[in-house]
């Protein structure tokens, strides 16, 4: 099975999925407040896409962002399992 994972390249979605699941589990209200408040000087040269992500994350309640992040990670893990 390990050989199949390496041959098909399924380890890449596993890594991404695991990262997003862990990120979603560790996400809490205080981190959401920091993102919501934002650091305008730190994002001065950023693209419009980064600004859009900050606006969306700041607009949604923190528990919704947590659930979406975990589901996004589980989707990548499911994708890896379907690839094998």
Coordinates of N, CA and C in Angstrom, one line a residue, residues 1-15 74-84:
X1 N 0.8 -1.2 0.0 CA 0.0 0.0 0.0 C 0.9 1.3 0.0
X2 N 2.0 1.3 0.8 CA 2.9 2.4 0.8 C 3.4 2.7 -0.6
X3 N 3.8 1.6 -1.3 CA 4.3 1.7 -2.7 C 3.2 2.3 -3.6
X4 N 2.0 1.9 -3.4 CA 0.9 2.5 -4.3 C 0.8 4.0 -4.0
X5 N 0.9 4.4 -2.7 CA 0.8 5.8 -2.4 C 1.9 6.6 -3.0
X6 N 3.1 6.1 -3.0 CA 4.2 6.8 -3.6 C 4.1 6.8 -5.1
X7 N 3.7 5.7 -5.7 CA 3.7 5.6 -7.2 C 2.6 6.5 -7.7
X8 N 1.5 6.6 -7.1 CA 0.4 7.5 -7.6 C 0.5 8.9 -7.2
X9 N 1.4 9.2 -6.3 CA 1.6 10.6 -5.9 C 0.5 11.1 -4.9
X10 N -0.1 10.1 -4.3 CA -1.2 10.4 -3.4 C -0.7 11.0 -2.0
X11 N 0.6 11.0 -1.8 CA 1.1 11.6 -0.6 C 1.0 13.1 -0.6
X12 N 0.9 13.7 -1.7 CA 0.8 15.2 -1.8 C -0.6 15.6 -1.2
X13 N -1.7 15.1 -1.7 CA -3.0 15.5 -1.1 C -3.1 15.1 0.4
X14 N -2.4 13.9 0.8 CA -2.4 13.6 2.2 C -1.7 14.6 3.0
X15 N -0.6 15.2 2.6 CA 0.1 16.2 3.3 C -0.7 17.5 3.4
X74 N -10.3 17.4 4.9 CA -10.9 16.1 4.7 C -11.1 15.8 3.2
X75 N -11.5 16.9 2.5 CA -11.6 16.7 1.0 C -10.3 16.2 0.4
X76 N -9.2 16.9 0.8 CA -7.9 16.5 0.2 C -7.5 15.1 0.6
X77 N -7.8 14.7 1.8 CA -7.5 13.3 2.3 C -8.4 12.3 1.5
X78 N -9.7 12.6 1.3 CA -10.6 11.8 0.5 C -10.0 11.7 -1.0
X79 N -9.6 12.8 -1.5 CA -9.0 12.8 -2.8 C -7.8 11.9 -2.9
X80 N -7.0 11.9 -1.9 CA -5.8 11.0 -1.9 C -6.2 9.5 -1.8
X81 N -7.2 9.2 -1.0 CA -7.7 7.9 -0.9 C -8.3 7.4 -2.2
X82 N -9.0 8.3 -2.9 CA -9.6 7.9 -4.2 C -8.6 7.7 -5.3
X83 N -7.4 8.3 -5.1 CA -6.3 8.2 -6.1 C -5.6 6.9 -6.0
X84 N -5.6 6.3 -4.8 CA -4.8 5.1 -4.6 C -5.4 3.9 -5.4

